[in-house]
Short mmCIF file of C-alpha atoms and ligand atoms in Angstrom, two decimals:
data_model
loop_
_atom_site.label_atom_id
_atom_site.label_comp_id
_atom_site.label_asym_id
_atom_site.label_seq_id
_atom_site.Cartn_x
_atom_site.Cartn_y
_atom_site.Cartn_z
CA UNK T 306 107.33 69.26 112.35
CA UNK T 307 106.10 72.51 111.08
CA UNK T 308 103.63 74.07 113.66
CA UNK T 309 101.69 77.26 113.88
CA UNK T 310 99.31 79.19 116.01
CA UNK T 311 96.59 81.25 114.03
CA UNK T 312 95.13 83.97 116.15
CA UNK T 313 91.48 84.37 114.86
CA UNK T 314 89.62 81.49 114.25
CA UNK T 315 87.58 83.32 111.48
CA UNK T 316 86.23 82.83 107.78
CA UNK T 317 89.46 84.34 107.21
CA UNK T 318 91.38 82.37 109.92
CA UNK T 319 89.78 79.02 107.87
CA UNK T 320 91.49 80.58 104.80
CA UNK T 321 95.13 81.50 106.38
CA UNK T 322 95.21 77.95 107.45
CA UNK T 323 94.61 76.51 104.09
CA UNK T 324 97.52 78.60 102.97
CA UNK T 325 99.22 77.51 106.18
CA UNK T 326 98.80 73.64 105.09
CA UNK T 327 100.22 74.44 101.32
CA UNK T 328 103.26 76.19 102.81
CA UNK T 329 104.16 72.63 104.65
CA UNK T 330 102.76 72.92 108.28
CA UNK T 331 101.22 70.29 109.29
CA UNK T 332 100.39 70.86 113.38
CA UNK T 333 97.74 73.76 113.33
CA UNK T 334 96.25 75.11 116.35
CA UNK T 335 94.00 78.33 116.36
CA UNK T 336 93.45 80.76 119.60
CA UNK T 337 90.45 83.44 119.96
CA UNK T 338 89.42 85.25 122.86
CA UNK T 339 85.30 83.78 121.74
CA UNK T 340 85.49 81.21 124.20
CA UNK T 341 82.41 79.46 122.20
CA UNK T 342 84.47 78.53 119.00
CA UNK T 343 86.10 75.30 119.97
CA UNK T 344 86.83 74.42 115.96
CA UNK T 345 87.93 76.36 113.01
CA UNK T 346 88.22 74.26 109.58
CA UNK T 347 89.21 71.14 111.67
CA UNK T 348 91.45 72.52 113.89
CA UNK T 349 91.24 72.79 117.73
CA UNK T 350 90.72 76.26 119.03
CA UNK T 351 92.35 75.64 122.28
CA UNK T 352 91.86 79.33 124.31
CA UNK T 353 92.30 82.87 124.03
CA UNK T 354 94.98 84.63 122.80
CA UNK T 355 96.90 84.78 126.30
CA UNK T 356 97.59 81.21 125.94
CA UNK T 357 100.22 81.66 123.33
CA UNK T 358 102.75 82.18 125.95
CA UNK T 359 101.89 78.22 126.52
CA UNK T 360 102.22 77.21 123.07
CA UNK T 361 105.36 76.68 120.72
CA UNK T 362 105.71 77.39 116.96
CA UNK T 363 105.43 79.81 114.61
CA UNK T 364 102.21 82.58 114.62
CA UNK T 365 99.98 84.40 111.72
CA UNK T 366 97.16 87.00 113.13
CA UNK T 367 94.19 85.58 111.20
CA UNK T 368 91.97 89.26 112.37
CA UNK T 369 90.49 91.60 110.24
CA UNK T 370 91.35 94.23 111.95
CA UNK T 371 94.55 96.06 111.45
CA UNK T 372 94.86 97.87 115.25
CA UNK T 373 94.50 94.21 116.38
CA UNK T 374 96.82 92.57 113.90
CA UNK T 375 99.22 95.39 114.85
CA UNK T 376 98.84 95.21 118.70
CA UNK T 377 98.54 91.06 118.53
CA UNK T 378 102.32 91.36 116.87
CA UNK T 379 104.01 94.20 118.83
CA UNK T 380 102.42 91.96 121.97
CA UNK T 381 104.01 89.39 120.96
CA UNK T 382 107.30 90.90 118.88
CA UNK T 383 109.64 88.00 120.08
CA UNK T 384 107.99 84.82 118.61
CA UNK T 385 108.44 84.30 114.42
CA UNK T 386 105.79 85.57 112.18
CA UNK T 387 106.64 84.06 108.56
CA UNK T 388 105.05 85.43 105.22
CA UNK T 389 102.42 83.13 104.16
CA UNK T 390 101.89 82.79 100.40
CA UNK T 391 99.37 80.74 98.45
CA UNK T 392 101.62 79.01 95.84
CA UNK T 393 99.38 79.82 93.29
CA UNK T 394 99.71 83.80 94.06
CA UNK T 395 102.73 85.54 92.04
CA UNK T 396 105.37 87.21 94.19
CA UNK T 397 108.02 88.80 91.49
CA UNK T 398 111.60 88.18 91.69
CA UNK T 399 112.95 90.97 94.52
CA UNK T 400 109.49 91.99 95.69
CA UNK T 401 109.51 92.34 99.37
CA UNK T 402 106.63 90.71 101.83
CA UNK T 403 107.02 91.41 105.29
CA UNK T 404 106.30 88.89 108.30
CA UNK T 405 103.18 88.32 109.59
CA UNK T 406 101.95 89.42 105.79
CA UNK T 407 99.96 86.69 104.35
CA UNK T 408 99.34 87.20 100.29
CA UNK T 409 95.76 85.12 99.15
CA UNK T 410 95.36 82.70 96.36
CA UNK T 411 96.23 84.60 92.55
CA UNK T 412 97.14 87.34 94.03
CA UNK T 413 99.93 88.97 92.08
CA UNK T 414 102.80 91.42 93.58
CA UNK T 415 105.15 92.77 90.81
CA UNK T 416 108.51 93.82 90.75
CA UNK T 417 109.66 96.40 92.87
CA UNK T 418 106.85 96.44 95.70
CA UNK T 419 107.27 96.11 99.50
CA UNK T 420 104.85 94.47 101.01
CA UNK T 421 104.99 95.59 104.86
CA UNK T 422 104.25 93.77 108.10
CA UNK T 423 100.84 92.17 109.28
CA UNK T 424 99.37 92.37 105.87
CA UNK T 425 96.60 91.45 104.05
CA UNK T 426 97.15 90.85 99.57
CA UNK T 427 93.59 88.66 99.64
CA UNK T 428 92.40 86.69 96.76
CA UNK T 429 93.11 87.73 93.01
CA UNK T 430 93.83 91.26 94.17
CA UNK T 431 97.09 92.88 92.71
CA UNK T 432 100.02 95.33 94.15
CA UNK T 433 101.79 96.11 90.74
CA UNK T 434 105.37 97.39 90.04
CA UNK T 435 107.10 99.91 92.82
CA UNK T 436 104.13 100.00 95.38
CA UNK T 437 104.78 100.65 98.92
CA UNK T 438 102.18 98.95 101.35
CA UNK T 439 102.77 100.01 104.76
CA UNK T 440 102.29 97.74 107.83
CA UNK T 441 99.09 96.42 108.21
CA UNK T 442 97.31 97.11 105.03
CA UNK T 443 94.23 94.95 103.79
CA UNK T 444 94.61 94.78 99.65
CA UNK T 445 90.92 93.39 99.49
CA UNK T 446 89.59 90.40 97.29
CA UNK T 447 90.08 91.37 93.58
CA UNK T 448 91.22 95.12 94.73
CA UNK T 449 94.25 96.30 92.40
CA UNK T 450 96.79 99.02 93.17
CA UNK T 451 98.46 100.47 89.53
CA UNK T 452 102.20 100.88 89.30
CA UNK T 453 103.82 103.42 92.46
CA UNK T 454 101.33 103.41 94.74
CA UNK T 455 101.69 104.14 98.52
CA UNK T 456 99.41 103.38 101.04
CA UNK T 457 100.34 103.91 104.65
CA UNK T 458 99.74 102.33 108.11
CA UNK T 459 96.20 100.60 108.72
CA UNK T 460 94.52 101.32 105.68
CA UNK T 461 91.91 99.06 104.23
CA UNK T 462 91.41 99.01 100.29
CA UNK T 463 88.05 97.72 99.99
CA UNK T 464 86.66 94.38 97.50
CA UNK T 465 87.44 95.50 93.72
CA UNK T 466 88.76 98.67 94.69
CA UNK T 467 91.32 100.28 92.09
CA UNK T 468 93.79 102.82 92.66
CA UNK T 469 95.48 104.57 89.49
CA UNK T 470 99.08 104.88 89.49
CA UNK T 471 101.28 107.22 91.47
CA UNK T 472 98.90 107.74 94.08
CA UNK T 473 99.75 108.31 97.95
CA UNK T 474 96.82 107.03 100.36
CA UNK T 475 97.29 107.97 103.88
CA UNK T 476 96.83 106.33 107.11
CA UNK T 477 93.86 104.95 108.50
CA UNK T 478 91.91 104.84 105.74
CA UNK T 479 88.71 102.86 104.62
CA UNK T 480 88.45 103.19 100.99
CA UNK T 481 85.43 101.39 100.12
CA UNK T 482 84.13 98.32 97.74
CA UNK T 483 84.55 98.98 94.13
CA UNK T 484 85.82 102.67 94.64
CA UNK T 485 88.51 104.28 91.83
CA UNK T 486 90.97 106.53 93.32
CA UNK T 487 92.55 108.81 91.23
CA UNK T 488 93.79 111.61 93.57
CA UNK T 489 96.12 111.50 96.67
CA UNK T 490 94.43 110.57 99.82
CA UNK T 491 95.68 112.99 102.66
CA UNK T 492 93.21 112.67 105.36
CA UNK T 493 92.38 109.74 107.46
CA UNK T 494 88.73 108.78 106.53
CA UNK T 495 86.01 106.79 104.27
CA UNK T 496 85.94 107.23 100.84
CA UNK T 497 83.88 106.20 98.25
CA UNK T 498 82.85 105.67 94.62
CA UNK T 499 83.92 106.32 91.22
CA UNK T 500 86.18 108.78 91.66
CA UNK T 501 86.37 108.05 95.36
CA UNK T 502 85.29 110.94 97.54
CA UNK T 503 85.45 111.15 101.62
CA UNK T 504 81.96 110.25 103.15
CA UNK T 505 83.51 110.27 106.67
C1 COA E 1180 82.78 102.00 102.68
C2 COA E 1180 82.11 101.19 103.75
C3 COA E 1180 83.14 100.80 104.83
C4 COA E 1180 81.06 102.10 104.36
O1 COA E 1180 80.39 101.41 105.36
P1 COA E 1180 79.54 102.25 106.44
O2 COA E 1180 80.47 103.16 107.17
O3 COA E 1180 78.74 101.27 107.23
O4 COA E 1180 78.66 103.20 105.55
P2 COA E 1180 77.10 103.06 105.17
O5 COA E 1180 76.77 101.68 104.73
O6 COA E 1180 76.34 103.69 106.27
O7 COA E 1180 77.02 104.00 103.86
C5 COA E 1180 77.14 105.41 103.92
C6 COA E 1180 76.82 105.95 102.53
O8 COA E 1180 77.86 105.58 101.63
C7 COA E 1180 77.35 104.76 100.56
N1 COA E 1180 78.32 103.68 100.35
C8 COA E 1180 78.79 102.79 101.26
N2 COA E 1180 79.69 101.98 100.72
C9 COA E 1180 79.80 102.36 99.43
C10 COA E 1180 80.59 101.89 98.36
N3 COA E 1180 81.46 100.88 98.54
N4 COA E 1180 80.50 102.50 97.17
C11 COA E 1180 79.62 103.54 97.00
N5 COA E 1180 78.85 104.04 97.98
C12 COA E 1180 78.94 103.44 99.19
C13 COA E 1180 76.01 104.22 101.06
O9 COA E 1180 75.15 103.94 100.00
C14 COA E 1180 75.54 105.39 101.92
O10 COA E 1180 75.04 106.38 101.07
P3 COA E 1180 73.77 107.30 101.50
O11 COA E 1180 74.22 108.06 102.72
O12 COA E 1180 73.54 108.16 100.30
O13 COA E 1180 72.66 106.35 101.80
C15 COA E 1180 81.48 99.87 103.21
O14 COA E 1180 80.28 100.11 102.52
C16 COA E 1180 82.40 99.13 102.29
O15 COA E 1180 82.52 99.38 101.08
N6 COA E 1180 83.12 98.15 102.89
C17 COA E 1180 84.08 97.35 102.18
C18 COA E 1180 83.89 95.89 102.48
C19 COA E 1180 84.89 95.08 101.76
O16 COA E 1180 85.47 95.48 100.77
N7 COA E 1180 85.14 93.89 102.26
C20 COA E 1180 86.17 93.08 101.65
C21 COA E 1180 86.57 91.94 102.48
S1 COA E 1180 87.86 91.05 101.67
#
């Protein structure tokens, strides 16, 4: 039998395990260092984190955010982090998603993109043709990247976000809810609005 071991027994851990279910795994246990959650969408949450070394099966980082994701998987680099993708998302022919990535429900990925590791393509957001999304990116809910886009290490594109096509986005960004970028991104930072400027 199928099993897995979500790390974050979130909103967005309750999701990941939905997606979990629909990719054929049927024993689900969650782990989060709140020792108060006991349940996440029906599942046991048997302990923190350091319990995995207890536990067999196969591992998704259900955590927001993206230092975590990335130190929760280097931690724990031996064990198998599959892709999980909603069936109903779109992954094109030769389009690359990287473990531990885990791509929402109608989200679309077109040909050409690479999806890295420990990343985030959430619901109806899309990563179009040629796009490189470096490890641990969050493609927010309904957030749309335009054909050759690169966005590096850690950065979160926020809810509805769009970024226009050929654009490079750094590192360590935030780039925030409903912002349009239409200019490379160099510096780590916050960014804003329509066209996105830095705030921080
Ligand atoms: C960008 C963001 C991270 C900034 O949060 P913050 O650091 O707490 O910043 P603040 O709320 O203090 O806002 C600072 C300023 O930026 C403005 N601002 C914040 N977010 C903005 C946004 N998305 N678009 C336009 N302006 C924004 C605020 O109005 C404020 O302006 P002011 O100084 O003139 O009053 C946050 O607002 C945001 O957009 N988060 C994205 C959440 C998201 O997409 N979640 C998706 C989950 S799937």
């Amino acid at each position: 039998m199928k099993k897995l071991i979500i790390i974050g027994a979130s909103g967005h851990g309750k999701v990941v395990a939905d997606i979990a279910v629909l990719n054929g795994y049927k024993d689900i246990v969650f782990l989060d260092n709140s020792l108060s959650v006991t349940e996440c969408a029906g599942y046991s949450v048997l302990g923190p984190d350091t319990l995995i070394s207890e536990l067999d099966g196969d591992v998704v980082i259900a955590v927001g955010n993206a230092e975590t994701r990335k130190r929760l998987m280097n931690r724990n680099s031996e064990r198998s982090f599959p892709p999980l993708i909603h069936p109903s998302a779109v992954v094109a022919e030769g389009a690359e998603v990287g473990a531990g990535s885990v791509v929402m429900a109608g989200a679309v990925i077109n040909p050409g993109a690479q999806i890295g590791e420990g990343c985030i393509i959430n619901t109806s957001s899309s990563v179009d043709h040629d796009c490189i999304v470096g490890n641990y990116v969050h493609i927010s809910v309904g957030a749309h990247l335009s054909g050759t886009v690169i966005v590096c290490e850690g950065t979160w594109i926020g809810a509805g976000a769009t970024v226009s096509n050929n654009i490079n986005i750094c590192g360590g960004c935030m780039v925030g809810a409903g912002a349009v970028v239409i200019k490379d991104i160099d510096e780590p930072g916050t960014y804003v609005g329509v066209p996105a400027r830095k705030i921080k």
